[in-house]
PDB file of C-alpha atoms in Angstrom:
ATOM      1  CA  GLN Q   1      28.067  19.034   2.595  1.00  0.00           C
ATOM      2  CA  VAL Q   2      31.820  19.894   3.967  1.00  0.00           C
ATOM      3  CA  PHE Q   3      31.808  21.639   7.426  1.00  0.00           C
ATOM      4  CA  VAL Q   4      34.952  23.905   7.552  1.00  0.00           C
ATOM      5  CA  CYS Q   5      36.081  25.794  10.652  1.00  0.00           C
ATOM      6  CA  GLY Q   6      38.949  27.693  11.986  1.00  0.00           C
ATOM      7  CA  ASP Q   7      40.047  31.064  13.188  1.00  0.00           C
ATOM      8  CA  ASP Q   8      42.034  32.278  10.219  1.00  0.00           C
ATOM      9  CA  ALA Q   9      39.687  33.717   7.719  1.00  0.00           C
ATOM     10  CA  GLU Q  10      41.765  33.535   4.594  1.00  0.00           C
ATOM     11  CA  ALA Q  11      42.413  29.957   5.368  1.00  0.00           C
ATOM     12  CA  LYS Q  12      39.079  29.208   5.535  1.00  0.00           C
ATOM     13  CA  ARG Q  13      38.293  30.978   2.241  1.00  0.00           C
ATOM     14  CA  MET Q  14      40.821  28.902   0.177  1.00  0.00           C
ATOM     15  CA  VAL Q  15      39.401  25.763   1.657  1.00  0.00           C
ATOM     16  CA  MET Q  16      36.210  26.394   1.069  1.00  0.00           C
ATOM     17  CA  GLU Q  17      37.019  27.357  -2.807  1.00  0.00           C
ATOM     18  CA  LEU Q  18      38.699  24.304  -2.897  1.00  0.00           C
ATOM     19  CA  VAL Q  19      35.711  22.431  -1.510  1.00  0.00           C
ATOM     20  CA  ARG Q  20      33.455  24.195  -4.136  1.00  0.00           C
ATOM     21  CA  ALA Q  21      36.031  23.139  -7.385  1.00  0.00           C
ATOM     22  CA  LEU Q  22      35.680  19.527  -6.052  1.00  0.00           C
ATOM     23  CA  GLY Q  23      31.774  19.914  -6.396  1.00  0.00           C
ATOM     24  CA  LEU Q  24      30.904  19.809  -2.877  1.00  0.00           C
ATOM     25  CA  THR Q  25      29.226  22.419  -0.655  1.00  0.00           C
ATOM     26  CA  PRO Q  26      31.283  24.183   2.254  1.00  0.00           C
ATOM     27  CA  VAL Q  27      29.229  25.261   5.115  1.00  0.00           C
ATOM     28  CA  ASP Q  28      31.383  27.571   7.515  1.00  0.00           C
ATOM     29  CA  GLN Q  29      30.795  26.481  11.225  1.00  0.00           C
ATOM     30  CA  GLY Q  30      32.523  29.113  12.808  1.00  0.00           C
ATOM     31  CA  SER Q  31      35.777  29.187  15.125  1.00  0.00           C
ATOM     32  CA  LEU Q  32      38.027  26.367  15.564  1.00  0.00           C
ATOM     33  CA  LEU Q  33      35.998  25.660  18.722  1.00  0.00           C
ATOM     34  CA  ALA Q  34      33.653  23.534  16.456  1.00  0.00           C
ATOM     35  CA  ALA Q  35      36.369  21.103  15.371  1.00  0.00           C
ATOM     36  CA  ARG Q  36      35.654  18.854  18.254  1.00  0.00           C
ATOM     37  CA  GLN Q  37      31.899  18.803  17.261  1.00  0.00           C
ATOM     38  CA  ILE Q  38      32.842  18.543  13.679  1.00  0.00           C
ATOM     39  CA  GLU Q  39      34.898  15.278  14.254  1.00  0.00           C
ATOM     40  CA  ASN Q  40      32.302  13.720  16.017  1.00  0.00           C
ATOM     41  CA  TYR Q  41      29.800  14.157  13.294  1.00  0.00           C
ATOM     42  CA  PRO Q  42      30.624  10.682  11.617  1.00  0.00           C
ATOM     43  CA  LEU Q  43      29.904   8.970  15.299  1.00  0.00           C
ATOM     44  CA  GLN Q  44      26.523  10.408  15.838  1.00  0.00           C
ATOM     45  CA  LEU Q  45      23.432   7.969  14.988  1.00  0.00           C
ATOM     46  CA  PHE Q  46      20.829   9.947  13.537  1.00  0.00           C
ATOM     47  CA  PRO Q  47      21.210  13.283  15.519  1.00  0.00           C
ATOM     48  CA  THR Q  48      18.341  15.255  13.894  1.00  0.00           C
ATOM     49  CA  TRP Q  49      15.693  12.163  13.817  1.00  0.00           C
ATOM     50  CA  ARG Q  50      16.420  11.951  18.189  1.00  0.00           C
ATOM     51  CA  PHE Q  51      13.484  14.385  18.823  1.00  0.00           C
ATOM     52  CA  PRO Q  52      11.007  13.354  15.886  1.00  0.00           C
ATOM     53  CA  ILE Q  53      11.097   9.649  17.152  1.00  0.00           C
ATOM     54  CA  LEU Q  54      11.012  10.380  20.807  1.00  0.00           C
ATOM     55  CA  LEU Q  55       8.181  12.550  20.228  1.00  0.00           C
ATOM     56  CA  SER Q  56       5.865  10.201  18.165  1.00  0.00           C
ATOM     57  CA  PHE Q  57       6.911   7.595  20.478  1.00  0.00           C
ATOM     58  CA  GLY Q  58       5.478   9.063  23.323  1.00  0.00           C
ATOM     59  CA  LEU Q  59       2.329  10.286  20.861  1.00  0.00           C
ATOM     60  CA  THR Q  60       2.041   6.986  19.885  1.00  0.00           C
ATOM     61  CA  ILE Q  61       1.761   5.254  23.261  1.00  0.00           C
ATOM     62  CA  PHE Q  62      -1.015   8.066  24.371  1.00  0.00           C
ATOM     63  CA  PHE Q  63      -3.239   7.660  22.126  1.00  0.00           C
ATOM     64  CA  PHE Q  64      -2.817   3.794  21.852  1.00  0.00           C
ATOM     65  CA  LEU Q  65      -3.532   3.880  25.220  1.00  0.00           C
ATOM     66  CA  TYR Q  66      -6.626   6.280  24.948  1.00  0.00           C
ATOM     67  CA  CYS Q  67      -8.340   4.185  22.140  1.00  0.00           C
ATOM     68  CA  LEU Q  68      -7.434   0.929  24.466  1.00  0.00           C
ATOM     69  CA  ALA Q  69      -9.286   2.296  27.417  1.00  0.00           C
ATOM     70  CA  LEU Q  70     -12.244   3.520  24.874  1.00  0.00           C
ATOM     71  CA  ASP Q  71     -12.713   0.453  22.376  1.00  0.00           C
ATOM     72  CA  VAL Q  72     -11.525  -2.342  24.513  1.00  0.00           C
ATOM     73  CA  ILE Q  73     -11.531  -1.726  28.593  1.00  0.00           C
ATOM     74  CA  TYR Q  74     -14.680   0.469  28.902  1.00  0.00           C
ATOM     75  CA  PRO Q  75     -16.984  -2.316  26.673  1.00  0.00           C
ATOM     76  CA  TYR Q  76     -15.585  -5.160  28.955  1.00  0.00           C
ATOM     77  CA  VAL Q  77     -16.099  -3.170  32.118  1.00  0.00           C
ATOM     78  CA  TYR Q  78     -19.295  -1.789  31.554  1.00  0.00           C
ATOM     79  CA  GLN Q  79     -20.800  -4.117  28.905  1.00  0.00           C
ATOM     80  CA  LYS Q  80     -18.684  -7.319  29.406  1.00  0.00           C
ATOM     81  CA  GLN Q  81     -17.959  -7.366  25.742  1.00  0.00           C
ATOM     82  CA  ASP Q  82     -14.398  -8.981  24.991  1.00  0.00           C
ATOM     83  CA  LEU Q  83     -13.019  -6.850  21.869  1.00  0.00           C
ATOM     84  CA  SER Q  84      -9.337  -7.350  22.929  1.00  0.00           C
ATOM     85  CA  PHE Q  85      -9.218  -8.390  19.180  1.00  0.00           C
ATOM     86  CA  ARG Q  86      -9.185  -4.824  18.377  1.00  0.00           C
ATOM     87  CA  ILE Q  87      -5.948  -4.136  19.628  1.00  0.00           C
ATOM     88  CA  ALA Q  88      -4.512  -5.934  16.443  1.00  0.00           C
ATOM     89  CA  VAL Q  89      -6.362  -3.722  13.561  1.00  0.00           C
ATOM     90  CA  SER Q  90      -9.031  -1.391  14.481  1.00  0.00           C
ATOM     91  CA  ILE Q  91      -6.769   0.684  17.437  1.00  0.00           C
ATOM     92  CA  PRO Q  92      -3.918   0.906  15.047  1.00  0.00           C
ATOM     93  CA  ASN Q  93      -5.693   1.887  12.554  1.00  0.00           C
ATOM     94  CA  LYS Q  94      -7.268   4.715  14.619  1.00  0.00           C
ATOM     95  CA  VAL Q  95      -3.768   5.672  15.833  1.00  0.00           C
ATOM     96  CA  CYS Q  96      -1.842   5.980  12.400  1.00  0.00           C
ATOM     97  CA  PRO Q  97      -4.265   8.778  10.890  1.00  0.00           C
ATOM     98  CA  VAL Q  98      -4.383  11.079  13.950  1.00  0.00           C
ATOM     99  CA  LEU Q  99      -0.513  10.871  14.451  1.00  0.00           C
ATOM    100  CA  ALA Q 100      -0.239  11.451  10.651  1.00  0.00           C
ATOM    101  CA  LEU Q 101      -2.104  14.574  11.115  1.00  0.00           C
ATOM    102  CA  VAL Q 102      -0.683  15.662  14.150  1.00  0.00           C
ATOM    103  CA  LEU Q 103       2.787  15.541  13.226  1.00  0.00           C
ATOM    104  CA  LEU Q 104       2.158  17.232  10.090  1.00  0.00           C
ATOM    105  CA  ALA Q 105       0.293  19.916  12.012  1.00  0.00           C
ATOM    106  CA  LEU Q 106       3.924  20.239  14.057  1.00  0.00           C
ATOM    107  CA  VAL Q 107       5.757  20.537  10.635  1.00  0.00           C
ATOM    108  CA  TYR Q 108       3.766  23.630   9.751  1.00  0.00           C
ATOM    109  CA  LEU Q 109       3.277  25.098  13.660  1.00  0.00           C
ATOM    110  CA  PRO Q 110       6.970  26.448  14.325  1.00  0.00           C
ATOM    111  CA  GLY Q 111       7.067  28.740  10.803  1.00  0.00           C
ATOM    112  CA  VAL Q 112       3.869  30.258  12.260  1.00  0.00           C
ATOM    113  CA  LEU Q 113       5.526  30.646  15.696  1.00  0.00           C
ATOM    114  CA  ALA Q 114       8.910  32.111  14.060  1.00  0.00           C
ATOM    115  CA  ALA Q 115       6.668  34.574  11.771  1.00  0.00           C
ATOM    116  CA  ILE Q 116       4.527  35.616  15.126  1.00  0.00           C
ATOM    117  CA  LEU Q 117       8.010  35.702  17.218  1.00  0.00           C
ATOM    118  CA  GLN Q 118       9.495  38.126  14.051  1.00  0.00           C
ATOM    119  CA  LEU Q 119       6.544  40.330  14.218  1.00  0.00           C
ATOM    120  CA  TRP Q 120       6.552  40.823  17.650  1.00  0.00           C
ATOM    121  CA  ARG Q 121      10.409  41.582  17.871  1.00  0.00           C
ATOM    122  CA  GLY Q 122      10.343  43.996  14.664  1.00  0.00           C
ATOM    123  CA  THR Q 123      13.071  41.926  13.169  1.00  0.00           C
ATOM    124  CA  LYS Q 124      13.980  39.086  11.311  1.00  0.00           C
ATOM    125  CA  TYR Q 125      17.765  39.149  12.186  1.00  0.00           C
ATOM    126  CA  ARG Q 126      17.373  38.171  16.012  1.00  0.00           C
ATOM    127  CA  ARG Q 127      17.969  34.543  16.730  1.00  0.00           C
ATOM    128  CA  PHE Q 128      14.905  32.328  17.883  1.00  0.00           C
ATOM    129  CA  PRO Q 129      15.100  30.502  21.188  1.00  0.00           C
ATOM    130  CA  ALA Q 130      17.009  27.423  21.438  1.00  0.00           C
ATOM    131  CA  TRP Q 131      13.742  25.204  21.573  1.00  0.00           C
ATOM    132  CA  LEU Q 132      12.198  26.732  18.546  1.00  0.00           C
ATOM    133  CA  ASP Q 133      15.521  26.638  16.616  1.00  0.00           C
ATOM    134  CA  ARG Q 134      15.908  23.054  17.277  1.00  0.00           C
ATOM    135  CA  TRP Q 135      11.878  22.376  16.509  1.00  0.00           C
ATOM    136  CA  MET Q 136      12.592  24.164  12.937  1.00  0.00           C
ATOM    137  CA  LEU Q 137      15.372  22.415  11.982  1.00  0.00           C
ATOM    138  CA  CYS Q 138      13.889  18.788  12.753  1.00  0.00           C
ATOM    139  CA  ARG Q 139      10.523  19.231  10.708  1.00  0.00           C
ATOM    140  CA  LYS Q 140      11.638  17.453   7.688  1.00  0.00           C
ATOM    141  CA  GLN Q 141      12.005  14.785   9.896  1.00  0.00           C
ATOM    142  CA  LEU Q 142       8.863  14.888  11.501  1.00  0.00           C
ATOM    143  CA  GLY Q 143       7.018  15.214   7.842  1.00  0.00           C
ATOM    144  CA  LEU Q 144       8.453  11.812   6.748  1.00  0.00           C
ATOM    145  CA  VAL Q 145       7.438  10.379  10.333  1.00  0.00           C
ATOM    146  CA  ALA Q 146       4.070  11.438   9.727  1.00  0.00           C
ATOM    147  CA  LEU Q 147       4.197  10.315   5.782  1.00  0.00           C
ATOM    148  CA  ALA Q 148       5.115   6.757   7.375  1.00  0.00           C
ATOM    149  CA  PHE Q 149       2.327   6.645   9.758  1.00  0.00           C
ATOM    150  CA  ALA Q 150      -0.200   7.603   7.013  1.00  0.00           C
ATOM    151  CA  SER Q 151       1.216   4.658   4.681  1.00  0.00           C
ATOM    152  CA  VAL Q 152       0.642   2.354   7.888  1.00  0.00           C
ATOM    153  CA  HIS Q 153      -2.992   3.849   7.816  1.00  0.00           C
ATOM    154  CA  VAL Q 154      -3.531   3.021   4.334  1.00  0.00           C
ATOM    155  CA  LEU Q 155      -1.930  -0.615   4.650  1.00  0.00           C
ATOM    156  CA  TYR Q 156      -4.588  -1.436   7.694  1.00  0.00           C
ATOM    157  CA  THR Q 157      -7.492   0.177   5.660  1.00  0.00           C
ATOM    158  CA  LEU Q 158      -6.579  -2.084   2.829  1.00  0.00           C
ATOM    159  CA  VAL Q 159      -6.816  -5.418   4.825  1.00  0.00           C
ATOM    160  CA  THR Q 160     -10.135  -4.196   6.716  1.00  0.00           C
ATOM    161  CA  PRO Q 161     -12.196  -6.558   3.683  1.00  0.00           C
ATOM    162  CA  ILE Q 162     -10.326  -9.686   4.947  1.00  0.00           C
ATOM    163  CA  ARG Q 163     -10.857  -9.251   8.650  1.00  0.00           C
ATOM    164  CA  SER Q 164     -12.553 -12.144  10.401  1.00  0.00           C
ATOM    165  CA  TYR Q 165     -14.740  -9.852  12.195  1.00  0.00           C
ATOM    166  CA  VAL Q 166     -15.898  -7.678   8.912  1.00  0.00           C
ATOM    167  CA  ARG Q 167     -16.770 -11.043   7.312  1.00  0.00           C
ATOM    168  CA  TRP Q 168     -18.513 -12.335  10.286  1.00  0.00           C
ATOM    169  CA  ARG Q 169     -20.696  -9.005  10.522  1.00  0.00           C
ATOM    170  CA  THR Q 170     -21.155  -9.151   6.395  1.00  0.00           C
ATOM    171  CA  SER Q 171     -22.177 -12.629   6.671  1.00  0.00           C
ATOM    172  CA  SER Q 172     -24.863 -11.912   9.779  1.00  0.00           C
ATOM    173  CA  GLN Q 173     -26.453  -8.737   7.858  1.00  0.00           C
ATOM    174  CA  ILE Q 174     -26.935 -11.401   4.813  1.00  0.00           C
ATOM    175  CA  VAL Q 175     -28.487 -14.141   7.190  1.00  0.00           C
ATOM    176  CA  SER Q 176     -30.569 -12.015   8.791  1.00  0.00           C
ATOM    177  CA  GLN Q 177     -32.077 -10.579   5.483  1.00  0.00           C
ATOM    178  CA  ALA Q 178     -33.035 -13.842   4.396  1.00  0.00           C
ATOM    179  CA  LEU Q 179     -34.638 -14.866   7.145  1.00  0.00           C
ATOM    180  CA  SER Q 180     -36.612 -12.022   7.430  1.00  0.00           C
ATOM    181  CA  ASN Q 181     -37.150 -12.162   3.628  1.00  0.00           C
ATOM    182  CA  SER Q 182     -36.497  -8.648   3.225  1.00  0.00           C
ATOM    183  CA  THR Q 183     -33.310  -6.327   1.347  1.00  0.00           C
ATOM    184  CA  GLU Q 184     -31.868  -3.479   2.310  1.00  0.00           C
ATOM    185  CA  PRO Q 185     -32.342  -0.798  -0.174  1.00  0.00           C
ATOM    186  CA  LEU Q 186     -29.447   1.349  -1.285  1.00  0.00           C
ATOM    187  CA  ASP Q 187     -29.317   4.437   0.740  1.00  0.00           C
ATOM    188  CA  THR Q 188     -27.422   6.935  -2.153  1.00  0.00           C
ATOM    189  CA  THR Q 189     -26.693   9.303   0.489  1.00  0.00           C
ATOM    190  CA  ASN Q 190     -24.505   7.303   2.460  1.00  0.00           C
ATOM    191  CA  ALA Q 191     -22.656   5.893  -0.847  1.00  0.00           C
ATOM    192  CA  TRP Q 192     -21.836   9.275  -1.938  1.00  0.00           C
ATOM    193  CA  LEU Q 193     -20.332   9.995   1.899  1.00  0.00           C
ATOM    194  CA  SER Q 194     -18.589   6.833   1.629  1.00  0.00           C
ATOM    195  CA  ASP Q 195     -17.382   7.357  -2.080  1.00  0.00           C
ATOM    196  CA  SER Q 196     -16.232  10.915  -1.278  1.00  0.00           C
ATOM    197  CA  TYR Q 197     -14.505   9.823   1.632  1.00  0.00           C
ATOM    198  CA  LEU Q 198     -12.403   7.700  -0.035  1.00  0.00           C
ATOM    199  CA  ALA Q 199     -11.950   9.644  -2.735  1.00  0.00           C
ATOM    200  CA  LEU Q 200     -10.652  12.500  -1.013  1.00  0.00           C
ATOM    201  CA  GLY Q 201      -8.159  10.025   1.176  1.00  0.00           C
ATOM    202  CA  ILE Q 202      -6.733   8.840  -1.683  1.00  0.00           C
ATOM    203  CA  LEU Q 203      -6.365  12.320  -3.260  1.00  0.00           C
ATOM    204  CA  GLY Q 204      -4.884  13.574   0.440  1.00  0.00           C
ATOM    205  CA  PHE Q 205      -2.475  10.658   0.713  1.00  0.00           C
ATOM    206  CA  PHE Q 206      -1.195  11.286  -2.984  1.00  0.00           C
ATOM    207  CA  LEU Q 207      -0.229  14.581  -2.057  1.00  0.00           C
ATOM    208  CA  PHE Q 208       1.253  13.732   1.102  1.00  0.00           C
ATOM    209  CA  VAL Q 209       3.342  11.341  -0.712  1.00  0.00           C
ATOM    210  CA  LEU Q 210       4.465  14.219  -3.499  1.00  0.00           C
ATOM    211  CA  LEU Q 211       5.108  16.441  -0.424  1.00  0.00           C
ATOM    212  CA  GLY Q 212       7.245  13.820   1.005  1.00  0.00           C
ATOM    213  CA  ILE Q 213       9.155  13.241  -1.934  1.00  0.00           C
ATOM    214  CA  THR Q 214      10.152  17.172  -2.680  1.00  0.00           C
ATOM    215  CA  SER Q 215      11.420  16.925   1.125  1.00  0.00           C
ATOM    216  CA  LEU Q 216      14.176  14.651   0.068  1.00  0.00           C
ATOM    217  CA  PRO Q 217      17.292  16.114  -0.190  1.00  0.00           C
ATOM    218  CA  SER Q 218      17.983  14.688  -3.523  1.00  0.00           C
ATOM    219  CA  VAL Q 219      14.876  16.082  -5.085  1.00  0.00           C
ATOM    220  CA  SER Q 220      14.793  19.315  -3.147  1.00  0.00           C
ATOM    221  CA  ASN Q 221      18.063  20.093  -4.499  1.00  0.00           C
ATOM    222  CA  SER Q 222      16.889  19.826  -7.957  1.00  0.00           C
ATOM    223  CA  VAL Q 223      13.971  22.108  -7.737  1.00  0.00           C
ATOM    224  CA  ASN Q 224      14.346  25.864  -7.325  1.00  0.00           C
ATOM    225  CA  TRP Q 225      12.875  27.568  -4.846  1.00  0.00           C
ATOM    226  CA  ARG Q 226       9.725  28.793  -6.516  1.00  0.00           C
ATOM    227  CA  GLU Q 227       8.698  25.066  -7.238  1.00  0.00           C
ATOM    228  CA  PHE Q 228       9.245  23.558  -3.949  1.00  0.00           C
ATOM    229  CA  ARG Q 229       7.190  26.681  -2.573  1.00  0.00           C
ATOM    230  CA  PHE Q 230       4.517  25.618  -5.096  1.00  0.00           C
ATOM    231  CA  VAL Q 231       3.906  21.857  -3.996  1.00  0.00           C
ATOM    232  CA  GLN Q 232       4.454  23.029  -0.264  1.00  0.00           C
ATOM    233  CA  VAL Q 233       1.696  25.526  -0.509  1.00  0.00           C
ATOM    234  CA  ARG Q 234      -0.607  23.398  -2.379  1.00  0.00           C
TER     235      ARG Q 234
END
């Protein structure tokens, strides 16, 4: 994209035609008053990522402290159990999927609010409030941050079988069954529930990755609006 501004409509038209001839996309930024803002664009550091990152950071701290109080502090105070090792893997593995779902919901919520606002006003040509406009413009960044949290959740889940606590609990169950000379039968209902949970998780992550890929500018520019809507709706 090439940003163009100016007070002479004919001059802007000629410049925008030149930009198109070079294979680029001109974007009309209005009058010459926008020149300083355009010149400052190269000096900005991820301006559209500021709100998504700050929001994700705040939600991460909130959910982490909540899980810390529930899974570590509460058992230590009331049951005298030291479960502080959960801070490394268990708690992040709870925080990441929650944040992924919350951020994904925040991607589509402003569209619903915008539609309700347009219906209430009876027109789609009035400008949205500033807070809703900024929210709408950073939806792609929120979705990519949600995908990052979902990917971290997948990695944490993959390392679960090699954790020391999990191996200790498995060996303890084996020893207890050997000492009692009994074998716990397979519960097919729980097996179905567990496999279905994992299968749906894998399918959901695949669709999440597909959604994130189609949100990349290089990919979204190569598909038409109907194809993009098909992926978004699915």
